[in-house]
Amino acid sequence: VQSLRERIDSWSDTQLVGQIFVSNAPVLKLYVEYVNNYDNSMKVISECLKHKPQFSSFVESIVGVVDTYPLSSMLIQPIQRIPRYEMLLSDLVKNTWETHPDLQSLQNALTAIKETAKFIN
């Protein structure tokens, strides 16, 4: 994230960001455990919200109104992150001119993110 912020702060038409995604794609494979346990976690949280008033109060004080169940909105975000990266990179590749120095890295990043998505699923 820091390396991306640094690039954004000094943005130009020839800025390179593809390598950041390439180097971070393997780390995203750590999402496997989260994704595999998501449904069970949501069931446990739902039961705790129904039957554990202290937990429900805690969630309400930290997250917001329990009735609308915004906790689920936050917990799904890591699962949605990989497809969002894939869409972002796909758009970047599609809209990057062929002579841009980052095109190859963006294509490599898109391939890496697609492989990560397959690995997770």
Tab-separated table of N, CA, C and O in Angstrom, residues 12-13 29 32-33 39 49 60 65 70 81 84 107 109 114 119 121:
chain	number	residue	atom	x	y	z
A	12	SER	N	2.341	10.598	-12.900
A	12	SER	CA	2.588	11.154	-14.232
A	12	SER	C	2.014	10.183	-15.260
A	12	SER	O	1.599	9.077	-14.912
A	13	ASP	N	2.016	10.580	-16.519
A	13	ASP	CA	1.478	9.724	-17.582
A	13	ASP	C	2.293	8.452	-17.796
A	13	ASP	O	1.816	7.511	-18.412
A	29	LYS	N	-2.928	-14.956	-1.691
A	29	LYS	CA	-3.319	-16.359	-1.528
A	29	LYS	C	-3.630	-16.693	-0.070
A	29	LYS	O	-4.262	-17.702	0.220
A	32	VAL	N	-7.250	-17.575	1.294
A	32	VAL	CA	-7.882	-18.893	1.207
A	32	VAL	C	-8.571	-19.273	2.513
A	32	VAL	O	-9.736	-19.673	2.518
A	33	GLU	N	-7.875	-19.164	3.602
A	33	GLU	CA	-8.456	-19.533	4.896
A	33	GLU	C	-9.673	-18.680	5.219
A	33	GLU	O	-10.676	-19.179	5.714
A	39	ASP	N	-18.427	-18.657	5.453
A	39	ASP	CA	-19.814	-19.077	5.724
A	39	ASP	C	-19.993	-19.518	7.168
A	39	ASP	O	-20.978	-19.133	7.821
A	49	LEU	N	-25.130	-12.827	17.600
A	49	LEU	CA	-25.921	-11.595	17.611
A	49	LEU	C	-27.322	-11.845	18.158
A	49	LEU	O	-27.892	-10.995	18.843
A	60	GLU	N	-22.702	-3.457	18.062
A	60	GLU	CA	-23.425	-2.202	17.829
A	60	GLU	C	-22.567	-0.993	18.201
A	60	GLU	O	-22.545	0.005	17.487
A	65	VAL	N	-25.584	0.042	13.963
A	65	VAL	CA	-26.864	-0.600	14.270
A	65	VAL	C	-26.847	-2.060	13.840
A	65	VAL	O	-26.593	-2.378	12.688
A	70	PRO	N	-24.556	-4.342	9.523
A	70	PRO	CA	-23.452	-3.842	8.698
A	70	PRO	C	-22.154	-4.626	8.876
A	70	PRO	O	-21.260	-4.521	8.053
A	81	ARG	N	-12.377	-8.371	-2.653
A	81	ARG	CA	-11.166	-7.645	-3.049
A	81	ARG	C	-10.492	-8.228	-4.289
A	81	ARG	O	-10.119	-7.495	-5.204
A	84	ARG	N	-12.293	-7.447	-7.475
A	84	ARG	CA	-12.157	-6.015	-7.756
A	84	ARG	C	-10.784	-5.696	-8.338
A	84	ARG	O	-10.664	-4.874	-9.247
A	107	GLN	N	-0.159	-6.467	-17.550
A	107	GLN	CA	-0.615	-7.761	-18.077
A	107	GLN	C	-0.165	-8.894	-17.164
A	107	GLN	O	-0.942	-9.824	-16.877
A	109	ALA	N	0.466	-8.601	-13.994
A	109	ALA	CA	-0.303	-8.459	-12.754
A	109	ALA	C	-1.697	-9.058	-12.920
A	109	ALA	O	-2.186	-9.763	-12.032
A	114	LYS	N	-5.503	-13.297	-11.632
A	114	LYS	CA	-6.402	-14.364	-12.092
A	114	LYS	C	-5.974	-15.712	-11.519
A	114	LYS	O	-6.819	-16.507	-11.099
A	119	PHE	N	-6.741	-20.024	-7.435
A	119	PHE	CA	-6.189	-20.719	-6.286
A	119	PHE	C	-7.134	-20.634	-5.089
A	119	PHE	O	-7.365	-21.617	-4.403
A	121	ASN	N	-10.435	-20.043	-5.188
A	121	ASN	CA	-11.692	-20.749	-5.434
A	121	ASN	C	-11.439	-22.229	-5.508
A	121	ASN	O	-12.228	-23.045	-5.278
